[in-house]
Coordinates of C-alpha atoms and ligand atoms in Angstrom, one line a residue:
M1 CA 80.3 167.1 111.5
E2 CA 76.6 168.3 112.2
R3 CA 74.7 165.9 114.4
R4 CA 71.2 164.8 113.8
T5 CA 68.6 163.3 116.1
I6 CA 66.5 160.4 114.8
G7 CA 63.3 158.9 115.9
A8 CA 61.4 158.0 119.0
A9 CA 64.6 156.8 120.8
A10 CA 66.2 160.2 120.1
L11 CA 69.3 158.6 118.7
E12 CA 72.1 161.1 118.1
V13 CA 74.3 160.5 114.9
G14 CA 76.4 162.4 112.4
A15 CA 74.2 164.0 109.7
I16 CA 75.8 161.5 107.1
G17 CA 76.5 158.0 107.6
L18 CA 78.2 155.2 105.8
G19 CA 76.7 152.5 103.8
C20 CA 78.8 149.4 104.2
M21 CA 77.0 147.4 101.5
P22 CA 79.3 148.0 98.5
M23 CA 82.1 146.2 100.3
H24 CA 80.3 142.7 100.1
W25 CA 77.1 143.1 98.2
A26 CA 75.3 144.4 95.3
Y27 CA 78.2 145.8 93.5
T28 CA 80.8 143.2 93.4
A29 CA 81.5 139.4 93.8
S30 CA 84.8 140.1 95.2
Q31 CA 84.5 140.2 99.1
Q32 CA 86.4 143.2 100.2
S33 CA 88.2 142.4 103.5
G34 CA 91.5 143.1 105.2
E35 CA 93.0 146.6 105.6
G36 CA 91.2 148.4 102.7
A37 CA 87.7 147.8 104.1
L38 CA 88.9 148.7 107.6
R39 CA 90.5 151.8 106.5
T40 CA 87.2 153.0 104.9
V41 CA 85.2 152.5 108.0
H42 CA 87.8 154.2 110.2
A43 CA 88.1 157.1 107.6
A44 CA 84.3 157.5 107.8
L45 CA 84.5 157.5 111.7
D46 CA 87.1 160.1 111.6
A47 CA 85.4 162.4 109.7
G48 CA 82.3 162.1 111.9
A49 CA 80.2 159.7 110.1
S50 CA 79.0 157.6 113.0
L51 CA 76.1 155.8 111.6
L52 CA 77.4 152.4 109.9
D53 CA 74.5 150.9 107.9
T54 CA 75.1 147.0 107.2
A55 CA 72.9 143.9 107.2
D56 CA 73.3 140.4 108.0
M57 CA 72.6 139.4 104.5
Y58 CA 75.4 141.5 103.0
G59 CA 78.0 138.8 102.2
P60 CA 76.1 137.2 103.6
F61 CA 77.5 137.8 107.2
T62 CA 80.8 139.1 106.1
N63 CA 79.6 142.8 106.1
E64 CA 78.8 142.6 109.8
L65 CA 82.0 140.7 110.5
L66 CA 83.9 143.7 108.9
V67 CA 82.0 146.2 111.1
G68 CA 82.5 144.2 114.2
R69 CA 86.3 144.1 113.6
A70 CA 86.5 147.8 112.6
L71 CA 84.8 148.7 115.9
R72 CA 86.9 146.6 118.2
E73 CA 88.3 149.4 119.7
R74 CA 86.0 152.2 118.4
R75 CA 82.6 151.0 119.3
A76 CA 81.8 154.2 121.3
E77 CA 82.2 156.4 118.4
A78 CA 79.8 154.3 116.1
F79 CA 76.1 154.0 115.6
I80 CA 75.4 150.5 114.2
S81 CA 72.6 150.1 112.0
T82 CA 71.7 146.5 110.8
K83 CA 68.8 144.5 109.5
C84 CA 67.2 141.1 109.7
G85 CA 64.5 139.3 107.7
L86 CA 66.2 138.5 104.4
L87 CA 68.1 135.2 104.0
V88 CA 70.2 134.4 101.0
G89 CA 69.4 130.9 99.3
D90 CA 71.0 129.4 96.6
Q91 CA 68.8 130.7 93.7
H92 CA 66.8 133.4 95.8
I93 CA 66.5 135.8 98.5
V94 CA 63.6 134.8 101.0
A95 CA 62.0 136.8 103.6
N96 CA 61.6 135.4 107.1
G97 CA 59.7 137.4 109.7
R98 CA 59.0 134.4 112.0
P99 CA 59.6 135.5 115.6
G100 CA 62.0 132.8 116.6
Y101 CA 64.1 133.4 113.5
V102 CA 64.2 137.1 114.3
K103 CA 65.3 136.6 117.8
R104 CA 68.1 134.2 116.5
A105 CA 69.2 136.4 113.9
C106 CA 69.8 139.3 116.3
D107 CA 72.0 137.1 118.7
A108 CA 74.0 136.0 115.6
S109 CA 74.3 139.8 114.5
L110 CA 75.6 140.6 117.9
R111 CA 78.2 138.0 117.8
R112 CA 79.3 139.1 114.4
L113 CA 79.3 142.8 115.4
Q114 CA 81.4 142.0 118.7
T115 CA 78.8 144.2 120.7
D116 CA 76.3 143.8 123.4
V117 CA 73.7 146.2 121.9
I118 CA 72.7 147.2 118.2
D119 CA 71.7 150.9 118.0
L120 CA 69.1 150.5 115.3
Y121 CA 67.7 147.0 114.2
Q122 CA 65.8 147.2 110.9
L123 CA 63.4 144.9 109.3
H124 CA 64.8 144.4 105.9
R125 CA 61.6 143.3 104.2
P126 CA 58.2 142.4 105.8
D127 CA 57.6 138.7 105.2
P128 CA 54.1 138.2 103.4
E129 CA 53.5 135.0 105.4
V130 CA 53.9 136.4 108.7
P131 CA 51.7 139.3 110.2
V132 CA 53.9 142.2 110.5
E133 CA 52.6 142.8 114.1
E134 CA 54.2 139.2 114.8
T135 CA 57.5 140.1 113.5
W136 CA 57.6 143.7 115.0
G137 CA 56.5 142.4 118.4
A138 CA 59.5 140.0 118.6
M139 CA 61.8 143.0 117.6
A140 CA 60.2 144.9 120.4
E141 CA 61.1 142.3 122.8
L142 CA 64.7 142.5 121.7
V143 CA 64.6 146.2 122.7
S144 CA 63.0 145.1 126.1
A145 CA 65.9 142.5 126.4
G146 CA 68.5 145.4 126.0
K147 CA 69.8 143.9 122.8
V148 CA 68.6 146.5 120.5
R149 CA 68.1 150.2 121.4
A150 CA 65.6 151.1 118.5
L151 CA 63.7 149.7 115.5
G152 CA 63.7 150.7 112.0
W153 CA 61.7 149.7 108.9
C154 CA 63.3 149.4 105.2
A155 CA 60.9 150.6 102.6
I156 CA 63.1 149.9 99.5
G157 CA 62.2 148.5 96.0
A158 CA 59.2 148.5 93.8
R159 CA 56.8 146.8 96.4
A160 CA 57.6 149.3 99.0
R161 CA 56.7 152.1 96.6
R162 CA 53.8 150.5 94.9
G163 CA 52.4 148.1 97.2
Y164 CA 51.5 144.4 96.6
G165 CA 49.0 144.9 93.9
A166 CA 46.9 146.8 96.4
G167 CA 46.7 150.1 94.4
G168 CA 46.9 153.6 95.8
G169 CA 49.7 156.2 95.6
M170 CA 53.3 156.0 96.2
Y171 CA 54.4 154.2 99.4
D172 CA 50.7 154.1 100.7
A173 CA 51.0 150.4 101.5
T174 CA 54.3 150.8 103.3
I175 CA 52.6 153.7 105.3
R176 CA 49.6 151.4 106.1
Q177 CA 52.3 148.7 107.3
L178 CA 54.0 151.4 109.3
E179 CA 50.7 152.5 111.0
R180 CA 50.2 148.9 112.2
V181 CA 53.5 148.3 113.7
Q182 CA 53.3 151.7 115.4
Q183 CA 50.6 150.1 117.3
V184 CA 52.8 147.6 118.6
F185 CA 56.2 149.5 119.2
P186 CA 57.3 153.0 117.9
V187 CA 59.3 153.1 114.7
S188 CA 62.3 155.1 115.0
C189 CA 63.6 155.2 111.6
V190 CA 62.4 154.4 108.0
Q191 CA 65.0 153.5 105.5
A192 CA 64.0 154.6 101.8
E193 CA 65.5 155.2 98.4
L194 CA 65.9 159.2 98.3
S195 CA 68.4 161.2 95.9
V196 CA 68.2 163.8 93.2
W197 CA 66.9 161.3 90.7
S198 CA 64.5 159.1 92.9
R199 CA 62.4 161.7 94.7
E200 CA 59.3 159.7 95.1
A201 CA 59.7 159.3 98.8
L202 CA 59.3 163.0 99.3
D203 CA 55.5 163.0 98.4
R204 CA 54.1 161.0 101.2
L205 CA 56.7 158.8 103.2
V206 CA 59.3 161.6 104.2
P207 CA 56.4 164.0 105.5
W208 CA 54.6 161.0 107.3
C209 CA 58.0 160.5 109.0
S210 CA 58.5 164.0 109.9
S211 CA 55.0 164.5 111.4
R212 CA 55.6 161.4 113.6
G213 CA 59.1 162.1 114.9
V214 CA 60.4 159.1 112.8
G215 CA 63.8 159.4 111.2
V216 CA 64.7 158.7 107.4
L217 CA 67.7 156.9 106.4
A218 CA 68.2 158.1 102.8
A219 CA 69.5 154.8 101.0
M220 CA 71.2 155.1 97.7
P221 CA 71.7 158.9 97.9
L222 CA 74.1 158.9 95.2
G223 CA 71.8 157.0 92.7
N224 CA 74.2 153.9 92.8
G225 CA 76.9 156.2 92.0
F226 CA 75.4 157.6 88.9
L227 CA 75.1 161.0 90.4
S228 CA 78.8 161.3 91.3
G229 CA 79.3 161.7 87.4
T230 CA 82.3 159.1 87.6
L231 CA 80.4 156.5 85.6
T232 CA 80.5 156.5 81.8
P233 CA 77.7 155.6 79.6
G234 CA 78.4 152.2 78.0
Q235 CA 81.3 151.3 80.4
G236 CA 79.4 148.1 81.4
F237 CA 79.1 146.4 84.8
E238 CA 80.2 142.9 86.1
P239 CA 77.4 140.4 86.1
E240 CA 77.2 140.5 89.9
D241 CA 76.7 144.2 89.9
V242 CA 73.0 145.2 90.4
R243 CA 73.6 148.1 87.8
A244 CA 74.2 145.3 85.1
R245 CA 70.4 144.7 85.3
H246 CA 69.2 148.2 86.3
P247 CA 67.0 149.9 83.8
R248 CA 68.8 153.2 84.4
F249 CA 72.1 151.8 83.8
T250 CA 71.9 150.7 80.2
A251 CA 74.3 152.8 77.9
E252 CA 71.2 154.4 76.4
M253 CA 69.5 155.4 79.7
M254 CA 72.9 156.6 81.2
A255 CA 73.5 158.9 78.2
A256 CA 69.9 160.0 78.4
N257 CA 70.3 160.9 82.1
Q258 CA 73.6 162.9 81.7
P259 CA 71.6 166.4 82.1
I260 CA 71.2 165.6 85.6
V261 CA 74.9 165.0 86.4
A262 CA 75.7 168.1 84.2
G263 CA 73.3 170.2 86.5
L264 CA 74.9 168.7 89.8
R265 CA 78.3 169.7 88.1
R266 CA 77.2 173.1 87.5
V267 CA 76.2 173.7 91.0
A268 CA 79.5 171.9 92.4
A269 CA 81.6 174.4 90.6
R270 CA 79.9 177.3 92.5
H271 CA 81.1 175.7 95.8
D272 CA 84.3 174.2 94.7
A273 CA 82.6 170.8 95.5
T274 CA 82.1 167.6 93.8
A275 CA 78.8 166.3 92.2
A276 CA 78.6 163.8 94.7
Q277 CA 78.7 166.3 97.5
V278 CA 75.9 168.3 95.9
A279 CA 73.8 165.4 95.5
L280 CA 74.5 164.4 99.4
A281 CA 73.8 168.2 100.4
W282 CA 70.4 168.1 98.5
V283 CA 69.4 165.0 100.3
L284 CA 70.2 166.4 103.8
A285 CA 68.3 169.4 102.9
Q286 CA 65.1 167.4 102.6
G287 CA 64.6 167.5 106.5
R288 CA 66.2 167.6 109.9
H289 CA 65.1 164.0 110.4
V290 CA 67.1 162.8 107.1
V291 CA 70.4 161.1 107.3
P292 CA 71.8 160.1 103.9
V293 CA 74.0 156.8 103.9
P294 CA 76.2 156.8 100.8
G295 CA 77.8 153.6 100.2
T296 CA 81.5 153.2 99.2
K297 CA 84.4 150.7 99.4
K298 CA 86.9 153.8 99.2
A299 CA 88.4 155.6 102.1
D300 CA 88.9 158.7 100.0
W301 CA 85.2 158.8 98.8
A302 CA 83.9 158.2 102.5
V303 CA 85.9 161.3 103.5
Q304 CA 84.7 163.2 100.6
N305 CA 81.0 162.2 101.2
A306 CA 81.2 163.1 104.9
A307 CA 82.5 166.6 104.0
A308 CA 79.2 167.2 102.2
A309 CA 77.5 167.8 105.4
G310 CA 79.2 171.2 105.7
L311 CA 78.0 172.2 102.1
R312 CA 75.2 174.6 102.3
L313 CA 73.2 174.9 98.9
T314 CA 71.6 178.1 98.0
T315 CA 68.3 179.0 96.7
E316 CA 69.6 179.4 93.4
D317 CA 71.2 175.9 93.7
F318 CA 67.9 174.2 94.8
A319 CA 66.0 176.0 91.9
E320 CA 68.4 174.8 89.4
I321 CA 68.3 171.1 90.9
A322 CA 64.4 171.3 91.0
A323 CA 64.6 172.1 87.3
L324 CA 66.6 169.2 86.3
P325 CA 64.9 166.7 84.0
K326 CA 63.1 163.7 85.6
A327 CA 65.3 160.5 85.3
L328 CA 64.5 158.1 82.5
G329 CA 64.4 154.4 83.3
S330 CA 62.4 152.6 85.9
W331 CA 62.2 149.4 87.8
D332 CA 58.2 150.1 88.3
Ligands
NAP1 N1 67.7 148.5 103.1 C1 67.9 148.2 101.8 O1 67.3 147.3 101.3 C2 69.0 148.9 101.1 C3 69.1 148.8 99.7 C4 70.0 149.6 99.1 C5 71.1 150.4 99.9 N2 70.9 150.3 101.3 C6 71.7 151.0 102.0 O2 72.1 152.3 101.5 C7 73.5 152.5 101.2 C8 73.8 153.2 100.0 O3 73.4 152.7 98.9 P1 74.2 152.2 97.9 O4 75.4 151.9 98.3 O5 73.5 151.1 96.9 O6 74.2 153.4 96.7 P2 74.9 155.0 96.7 O7 75.3 155.3 98.0 O8 73.7 155.6 95.8 O9 75.8 154.7 95.7 C9 77.1 153.9 96.0 C10 78.1 153.8 94.9 O10 78.6 155.1 94.5 C11 79.9 155.2 94.5 N3 80.4 156.2 95.3 C12 80.4 156.5 96.6 N4 81.0 157.6 97.0 C13 81.4 158.2 95.8 C14 82.1 159.4 95.5 N5 82.2 160.4 96.4 N6 82.5 159.6 94.3 C15 82.2 158.8 93.0 N7 81.2 157.6 93.4 C16 81.0 157.4 94.7 C17 80.4 153.8 95.2 O11 81.6 153.3 94.5 P3 82.5 152.2 95.2 O12 81.7 151.1 95.6 O13 83.5 152.0 94.2 O14 83.2 152.9 96.4 C18 79.2 152.9 95.0 O15 79.2 152.1 93.8 C19 74.0 151.0 101.0 O16 75.3 150.9 101.3 C20 73.1 150.4 102.1 O17 73.7 150.5 103.5 C21 69.9 149.6 101.9

């Protein structure tokens, strides 16, 4: 697989990674464990997808345990990207960016991941109660201590896009926060939603990263599975599945957004590829500093997704995708 270099620390990874989240979070209440999950991680590594994206809160904790188990004999082939700063409570998820907490969270992640060093340690969400410089300073100390190689920032969700009521354009508030933490320690990577049906990050955030040598981890590059064309309008989702509450996944919106899938399928047919692979190739083409992390529980899909790194879209393909209708249904 093509390799890409991300961020200030010049980290080299396979151009397409594996999002491990669906195995234990967001899509399912059943905790995938055992051989199926291990097979998926190993299939991704075999296909050259070195970057494995996880977080302490996925499960919680079981996703990191899985990655640790999967890498027991394959640590050198993998690039571990994990996150801290969100705690799963009985009722709510709360942010904790206090320095002491961040340091304890890192030690716990290292134990679960069965490793001496985390390649990329990301702040999952800034804690509104703690100045970002304090949280970031504690994370920088983890780099000095040799526990972490590089730091990343997650800019996911409506607040990251729109800010905390501060006004301004898409991702303006996030960019202001990034500029503050850059004074403390280099940001190697920013994780943001980026896909054919969620392109807001392309206006300012992705160019901001490019001009500063910061990598972009493209989260949800398959539009939570929609862009693969394998979901049917009206199919319904388990109550634990984020899509059960997602405005783009009502039967009406899924039907209304079918022209997007149809367009991806037309392009795919010209390349003997799948719609999912076209969606990933389009994300990859948004910059040499962009690494998509498609999530899946299934080994076959992990292999299919990794193979998208070899798909080269043509000018005609890009024009056709650019002309697709804007997605209907929004969190914002
Ligand atoms: N930092 C954050 O706050 C944040 C937030 C969201 C996501 N992320 C990261 O981004 C990663 C990707 O996001 P995501 O997993 O939510 O969304 P995604 O990659 O857009 O889509 C995942 C969904 O697509 C399905 N899928 C995957 N490959 C497929 C294929 N080839 N054909 C058909 N369906 C396919 C998966 O099904 P199965 O599950 O059945 O395999 C899963 O339901 C996550 O795993 C996580 O690492 C981070």
